[in-house]
Amino acid sequence: MKFQTFGDKSNKAVLLIHTLFTSADFFAPITPLLANDYYVIVPTLSGHYENSTFISTEDEIRQIKKFLSENDVESLYAVAGFSLGGNIAYEFFCNNTEMIEKAVIDSAPLFNFPKTIKNYYLKSYTKCLKRIKSGKYDAAKELNKYFNGMGEYQSGIAPIVSQESLNNLVVSCFNTKVYKLPQNELKKVTFVYGNKDIARICNVRLKKYYINKIKGYGHCGFYRKNPVEWTIRFIL
């Protein structure tokens, strides 16, 4: 995991966690805005840059906590994550609620699928990456077939993701736990899903949480189309 930071370290901290097959650059449209008032911490997940391997959600959280400790960040104003990053942000929040004021979880695929379905997705994503790495196909178009319009954001990172990382990423995407939190902690969490996002079908697992349903958008769609408005609405 690699970290970028923006803003004054004396301010309250905000942690942003990107989607599958993107990087810290996913947040480039909003880091200057947030850095006016917050210390912004933006990791690039393991497996999403050269010579690195994604192991597990737990390992990513371990690295985040290590970074925070080494940099004397004792609390966070907010943690926000999208898709895979939402899964990681949710897990991190639920196990560290005492140090986080709020969590925004956007388009997270909080599923716990049986092995047969996980294998289906693994085979599909493996096929997608093989086609991209062959250089014979348009990367963004291939990714759009599987990731609901995310291709333009993913095309620069997907070709460097190894098969080992992909195997572990599928587990992190589709083998998640939903926590039973006390009411005061539940109120800290906002879930965001577009009504055209297939990930919204996991909402049945989130009955006690507040879900902000955005009409007309697909996967991470509200943020992709209106990043500043998203930030004002959910973070600032």
mmCIF file of C-alpha atoms in Angstrom:
data_model
loop_
_atom_site.group_PDB
_atom_site.id
_atom_site.type_symbol
_atom_site.label_atom_id
_atom_site.label_comp_id
_atom_site.label_asym_id
_atom_site.label_seq_id
_atom_site.Cartn_x
_atom_site.Cartn_y
_atom_site.Cartn_z
ATOM 1 C CA MET A 1 0.000 0.000 0.000
ATOM 2 C CA LYS A 2 1.233 3.474 -0.920
ATOM 3 C CA PHE A 3 -0.032 6.672 0.729
ATOM 4 C CA GLN A 4 -0.498 10.223 -0.469
ATOM 5 C CA THR A 5 -1.474 13.061 1.856
ATOM 6 C CA PHE A 6 -2.859 16.538 1.261
ATOM 7 C CA GLY A 7 -3.496 19.499 3.511
ATOM 8 C CA ASP A 8 -2.428 20.535 6.996
ATOM 9 C CA LYS A 9 -1.652 17.652 9.344
ATOM 10 C CA SER A 10 -2.969 19.665 12.285
ATOM 11 C CA ASN A 11 -6.509 19.520 10.858
ATOM 12 C CA LYS A 12 -8.973 16.685 11.308
ATOM 13 C CA ALA A 13 -8.184 13.745 9.043
ATOM 14 C CA VAL A 14 -10.201 12.207 6.228
ATOM 15 C CA LEU A 15 -9.339 8.791 4.770
ATOM 16 C CA LEU A 16 -10.411 7.984 1.180
ATOM 17 C CA ILE A 17 -10.245 4.444 -0.274
ATOM 18 C CA HIS A 18 -10.548 3.893 -4.027
ATOM 19 C CA THR A 19 -12.341 1.282 -6.124
ATOM 20 C CA LEU A 20 -11.143 -1.950 -7.703
ATOM 21 C CA PHE A 21 -8.596 -1.366 -10.508
ATOM 22 C CA THR A 22 -8.108 2.348 -9.796
ATOM 23 C CA SER A 23 -5.658 4.249 -7.579
ATOM 24 C CA ALA A 24 -5.422 7.287 -5.325
ATOM 25 C CA ASP A 25 -5.899 9.347 -8.509
ATOM 26 C CA PHE A 26 -9.586 8.379 -8.369
ATOM 27 C CA PHE A 27 -9.907 11.179 -5.811
ATOM 28 C CA ALA A 28 -7.974 13.847 -7.733
ATOM 29 C CA PRO A 29 -11.154 15.878 -8.398
ATOM 30 C CA ILE A 30 -11.856 16.361 -4.677
ATOM 31 C CA THR A 31 -8.560 16.302 -2.771
ATOM 32 C CA PRO A 32 -7.894 20.053 -3.285
ATOM 33 C CA LEU A 33 -11.365 20.874 -1.949
ATOM 34 C CA LEU A 34 -11.034 18.650 1.116
ATOM 35 C CA ALA A 35 -7.467 19.779 1.782
ATOM 36 C CA ASN A 36 -8.725 23.299 2.515
ATOM 37 C CA ASP A 37 -10.115 22.094 5.839
ATOM 38 C CA TYR A 38 -8.850 18.546 6.407
ATOM 39 C CA TYR A 39 -5.728 16.427 6.397
ATOM 40 C CA VAL A 40 -6.545 14.070 3.530
ATOM 41 C CA ILE A 41 -5.056 10.568 3.480
ATOM 42 C CA VAL A 42 -5.370 8.653 0.211
ATOM 43 C CA PRO A 43 -3.821 5.190 -0.141
ATOM 44 C CA THR A 44 -3.361 3.220 -3.330
ATOM 45 C CA LEU A 45 -4.297 -0.336 -2.432
ATOM 46 C CA SER A 46 -1.825 -3.177 -2.682
ATOM 47 C CA GLY A 47 -1.934 -4.985 -6.012
ATOM 48 C CA HIS A 48 -2.838 -1.756 -7.782
ATOM 49 C CA TYR A 49 0.714 -0.641 -8.551
ATOM 50 C CA GLU A 50 3.823 -2.389 -9.869
ATOM 51 C CA ASN A 51 5.518 -5.070 -7.757
ATOM 52 C CA SER A 52 2.756 -5.319 -5.171
ATOM 53 C CA THR A 53 0.187 -7.977 -4.296
ATOM 54 C CA PHE A 54 -3.225 -7.607 -2.721
ATOM 55 C CA ILE A 55 -3.554 -10.156 0.090
ATOM 56 C CA SER A 56 -6.763 -9.380 1.951
ATOM 57 C CA THR A 57 -9.013 -6.688 3.378
ATOM 58 C CA GLU A 58 -7.495 -7.382 6.794
ATOM 59 C CA ASP A 59 -3.985 -6.811 5.476
ATOM 60 C CA GLU A 60 -4.968 -3.485 3.900
ATOM 61 C CA ILE A 61 -6.510 -2.367 7.186
ATOM 62 C CA ARG A 62 -3.357 -3.415 9.039
ATOM 63 C CA GLN A 63 -1.326 -1.171 6.731
ATOM 64 C CA ILE A 64 -3.730 1.734 7.186
ATOM 65 C CA LYS A 65 -3.547 1.465 10.965
ATOM 66 C CA LYS A 66 0.247 1.269 10.806
ATOM 67 C CA PHE A 67 0.372 4.441 8.706
ATOM 68 C CA LEU A 68 -1.952 6.298 11.070
ATOM 69 C CA SER A 69 0.067 5.235 14.101
ATOM 70 C CA GLU A 70 3.399 6.172 12.537
ATOM 71 C CA ASN A 71 2.034 9.573 11.564
ATOM 72 C CA ASP A 72 0.383 10.295 14.935
ATOM 73 C CA VAL A 73 -3.152 10.358 13.501
ATOM 74 C CA GLU A 74 -5.263 9.293 16.465
ATOM 75 C CA SER A 75 -8.719 9.904 14.999
ATOM 76 C CA LEU A 76 -10.527 10.457 11.708
ATOM 77 C CA TYR A 77 -13.297 12.894 10.929
ATOM 78 C CA ALA A 78 -14.436 10.566 8.131
ATOM 79 C CA VAL A 79 -13.550 7.454 6.209
ATOM 80 C CA ALA A 80 -15.053 7.112 2.735
ATOM 81 C CA GLY A 81 -14.719 4.236 0.310
ATOM 82 C CA PHE A 82 -16.095 3.248 -3.066
ATOM 83 C CA SER A 83 -16.910 -0.281 -4.285
ATOM 84 C CA LEU A 84 -14.045 -2.539 -3.079
ATOM 85 C CA GLY A 85 -12.767 0.486 -1.164
ATOM 86 C CA GLY A 86 -16.194 0.714 0.428
ATOM 87 C CA ASN A 87 -15.899 -2.850 1.690
ATOM 88 C CA ILE A 88 -12.520 -2.034 3.211
ATOM 89 C CA ALA A 89 -13.727 1.270 4.670
ATOM 90 C CA TYR A 90 -16.757 -0.452 6.197
ATOM 91 C CA GLU A 91 -14.671 -3.194 7.799
ATOM 92 C CA PHE A 92 -12.184 -0.621 9.081
ATOM 93 C CA PHE A 93 -14.934 1.565 10.537
ATOM 94 C CA CYS A 94 -16.801 -1.277 12.249
ATOM 95 C CA ASN A 95 -13.678 -2.395 14.077
ATOM 96 C CA ASN A 96 -12.513 1.112 14.987
ATOM 97 C CA THR A 97 -15.699 3.063 15.655
ATOM 98 C CA GLU A 98 -14.246 4.850 18.660
ATOM 99 C CA MET A 99 -11.758 6.762 16.495
ATOM 100 C CA ILE A 100 -13.990 7.647 13.506
ATOM 101 C CA GLU A 101 -16.735 10.287 13.482
ATOM 102 C CA LYS A 102 -18.482 9.064 10.332
ATOM 103 C CA ALA A 103 -18.251 6.658 7.408
ATOM 104 C CA VAL A 104 -19.517 7.043 3.841
ATOM 105 C CA ILE A 105 -19.724 3.763 1.939
ATOM 106 C CA ASP A 106 -20.531 4.189 -1.755
ATOM 107 C CA SER A 107 -21.432 1.316 -4.137
ATOM 108 C CA ALA A 108 -19.908 -1.315 -1.859
ATOM 109 C CA PRO A 109 -20.662 -4.914 -2.949
ATOM 110 C CA LEU A 110 -21.302 -6.161 0.579
ATOM 111 C CA PHE A 111 -22.110 -9.698 -0.498
ATOM 112 C CA ASN A 112 -21.396 -13.084 1.006
ATOM 113 C CA PHE A 113 -21.748 -15.264 -2.065
ATOM 114 C CA PRO A 114 -21.379 -19.053 -2.195
ATOM 115 C CA LYS A 115 -18.208 -20.449 -3.735
ATOM 116 C CA THR A 116 -19.867 -21.183 -7.088
ATOM 117 C CA ILE A 117 -20.787 -17.521 -7.630
ATOM 118 C CA LYS A 118 -17.379 -16.271 -6.484
ATOM 119 C CA ASN A 119 -15.775 -18.678 -8.951
ATOM 120 C CA TYR A 120 -18.031 -17.346 -11.704
ATOM 121 C CA TYR A 121 -16.869 -13.779 -11.061
ATOM 122 C CA LEU A 122 -13.254 -14.869 -10.799
ATOM 123 C CA LYS A 123 -13.424 -16.595 -14.186
ATOM 124 C CA SER A 124 -15.151 -13.590 -15.741
ATOM 125 C CA TYR A 125 -12.646 -11.070 -14.365
ATOM 126 C CA THR A 126 -9.719 -13.327 -15.298
ATOM 127 C CA LYS A 127 -10.978 -13.452 -18.881
ATOM 128 C CA CYS A 128 -11.350 -9.676 -18.891
ATOM 129 C CA LEU A 129 -7.799 -9.065 -17.659
ATOM 130 C CA LYS A 130 -6.313 -11.584 -20.105
ATOM 131 C CA ARG A 131 -7.995 -9.816 -23.004
ATOM 132 C CA ILE A 132 -6.736 -6.442 -21.796
ATOM 133 C CA LYS A 133 -3.180 -7.669 -21.216
ATOM 134 C CA SER A 134 -3.048 -9.165 -24.710
ATOM 135 C CA GLY A 135 -3.124 -5.656 -26.118
ATOM 136 C CA LYS A 136 -5.669 -6.682 -28.753
ATOM 137 C CA TYR A 137 -8.699 -5.076 -27.119
ATOM 138 C CA ASP A 138 -9.746 -1.631 -25.978
ATOM 139 C CA ALA A 139 -9.203 -1.802 -22.204
ATOM 140 C CA ALA A 140 -11.922 0.669 -21.237
ATOM 141 C CA LYS A 141 -14.535 -1.046 -23.407
ATOM 142 C CA GLU A 142 -13.668 -4.486 -22.026
ATOM 143 C CA LEU A 143 -13.830 -3.258 -18.435
ATOM 144 C CA ASN A 144 -17.165 -1.547 -19.043
ATOM 145 C CA LYS A 145 -18.675 -4.939 -19.858
ATOM 146 C CA TYR A 146 -18.018 -6.086 -16.296
ATOM 147 C CA PHE A 147 -17.850 -2.924 -14.187
ATOM 148 C CA ASN A 148 -20.868 -0.793 -15.032
ATOM 149 C CA GLY A 149 -19.192 2.159 -16.760
ATOM 150 C CA MET A 150 -15.962 2.247 -14.739
ATOM 151 C CA GLY A 151 -13.685 1.383 -17.667
ATOM 152 C CA GLU A 152 -12.185 4.825 -18.253
ATOM 153 C CA TYR A 153 -11.117 4.960 -14.600
ATOM 154 C CA GLN A 154 -9.787 1.394 -14.483
ATOM 155 C CA SER A 155 -7.993 1.034 -17.814
ATOM 156 C CA GLY A 156 -4.658 2.355 -16.559
ATOM 157 C CA ILE A 157 -4.462 0.074 -13.516
ATOM 158 C CA ALA A 158 -6.173 -3.191 -14.528
ATOM 159 C CA PRO A 159 -3.302 -4.332 -16.824
ATOM 160 C CA ILE A 160 -0.832 -4.413 -13.912
ATOM 161 C CA VAL A 161 -3.032 -6.456 -11.542
ATOM 162 C CA SER A 162 -1.618 -9.965 -11.102
ATOM 163 C CA GLN A 163 -3.634 -13.170 -11.047
ATOM 164 C CA GLU A 164 -2.712 -13.681 -7.396
ATOM 165 C CA SER A 165 -4.036 -10.239 -6.526
ATOM 166 C CA LEU A 166 -7.187 -10.859 -8.543
ATOM 167 C CA ASN A 167 -7.865 -14.123 -6.714
ATOM 168 C CA ASN A 168 -7.672 -12.319 -3.380
ATOM 169 C CA LEU A 169 -9.590 -9.264 -4.587
ATOM 170 C CA VAL A 170 -12.582 -11.398 -5.547
ATOM 171 C CA VAL A 171 -12.654 -12.812 -2.011
ATOM 172 C CA SER A 172 -12.590 -9.288 -0.570
ATOM 173 C CA CYS A 173 -15.365 -8.152 -2.908
ATOM 174 C CA PHE A 174 -17.749 -11.039 -2.396
ATOM 175 C CA ASN A 175 -17.107 -12.501 1.030
ATOM 176 C CA THR A 176 -18.021 -9.718 3.458
ATOM 177 C CA LYS A 177 -19.619 -9.568 6.864
ATOM 178 C CA VAL A 178 -22.361 -7.140 7.913
ATOM 179 C CA TYR A 179 -21.839 -5.959 11.486
ATOM 180 C CA LYS A 180 -24.526 -5.524 14.119
ATOM 181 C CA LEU A 181 -23.591 -2.161 15.559
ATOM 182 C CA PRO A 182 -25.217 -0.301 18.468
ATOM 183 C CA GLN A 183 -27.592 2.458 17.398
ATOM 184 C CA ASN A 184 -25.173 5.295 18.133
ATOM 185 C CA GLU A 185 -22.613 3.703 15.794
ATOM 186 C CA LEU A 186 -25.175 2.857 13.101
ATOM 187 C CA LYS A 187 -25.979 6.562 12.859
ATOM 188 C CA LYS A 188 -22.409 7.301 11.862
ATOM 189 C CA VAL A 189 -22.662 5.266 8.652
ATOM 190 C CA THR A 190 -24.184 6.411 5.364
ATOM 191 C CA PHE A 191 -24.461 3.979 2.468
ATOM 192 C CA VAL A 192 -24.805 5.354 -1.063
ATOM 193 C CA TYR A 193 -26.116 3.362 -4.049
ATOM 194 C CA GLY A 194 -27.372 4.370 -7.462
ATOM 195 C CA ASN A 195 -30.620 2.740 -8.539
ATOM 196 C CA LYS A 196 -28.858 1.468 -11.694
ATOM 197 C CA ASP A 197 -25.982 -0.123 -9.765
ATOM 198 C CA ILE A 198 -26.081 -3.919 -9.536
ATOM 199 C CA ALA A 199 -24.307 -3.677 -6.162
ATOM 200 C CA ARG A 200 -27.534 -2.236 -4.717
ATOM 201 C CA ILE A 201 -28.984 -5.738 -4.424
ATOM 202 C CA CYS A 202 -26.886 -6.190 -1.281
ATOM 203 C CA ASN A 203 -29.161 -3.626 0.399
ATOM 204 C CA VAL A 204 -31.267 -6.459 1.824
ATOM 205 C CA ARG A 205 -28.337 -7.126 4.162
ATOM 206 C CA LEU A 206 -28.317 -3.506 5.388
ATOM 207 C CA LYS A 207 -31.831 -3.147 6.765
ATOM 208 C CA LYS A 208 -30.826 -1.273 9.921
ATOM 209 C CA TYR A 209 -28.495 1.159 8.150
ATOM 210 C CA TYR A 210 -29.324 4.435 6.441
ATOM 211 C CA ILE A 211 -29.125 3.968 2.663
ATOM 212 C CA ASN A 212 -29.013 7.017 0.407
ATOM 213 C CA LYS A 213 -30.536 5.864 -2.883
ATOM 214 C CA ILE A 214 -29.559 8.041 -5.838
ATOM 215 C CA LYS A 215 -31.796 7.869 -8.896
ATOM 216 C CA GLY A 216 -30.325 7.659 -12.374
ATOM 217 C CA TYR A 217 -26.812 6.488 -11.500
ATOM 218 C CA GLY A 218 -24.816 3.303 -11.827
ATOM 219 C CA HIS A 219 -21.706 2.100 -10.006
ATOM 220 C CA CYS A 220 -20.058 5.047 -8.216
ATOM 221 C CA GLY A 221 -22.027 7.095 -10.738
ATOM 222 C CA PHE A 222 -23.007 10.090 -8.619
ATOM 223 C CA TYR A 223 -19.378 10.650 -7.610
ATOM 224 C CA ARG A 224 -18.101 10.121 -11.159
ATOM 225 C CA LYS A 225 -20.503 12.682 -12.615
ATOM 226 C CA ASN A 226 -20.556 15.166 -9.727
ATOM 227 C CA PRO A 227 -17.483 14.691 -7.498
ATOM 228 C CA VAL A 228 -17.639 18.130 -5.883
ATOM 229 C CA GLU A 229 -21.374 17.850 -5.200
ATOM 230 C CA TRP A 230 -20.803 14.357 -3.766
ATOM 231 C CA THR A 231 -18.137 15.752 -1.438
ATOM 232 C CA ILE A 232 -20.273 18.654 -0.242
ATOM 233 C CA ARG A 233 -23.233 16.368 0.355
ATOM 234 C CA PHE A 234 -21.504 13.519 2.183
ATOM 235 C CA ILE A 235 -18.208 14.790 3.648
ATOM 236 C CA LEU A 236 -18.229 18.550 4.196
#
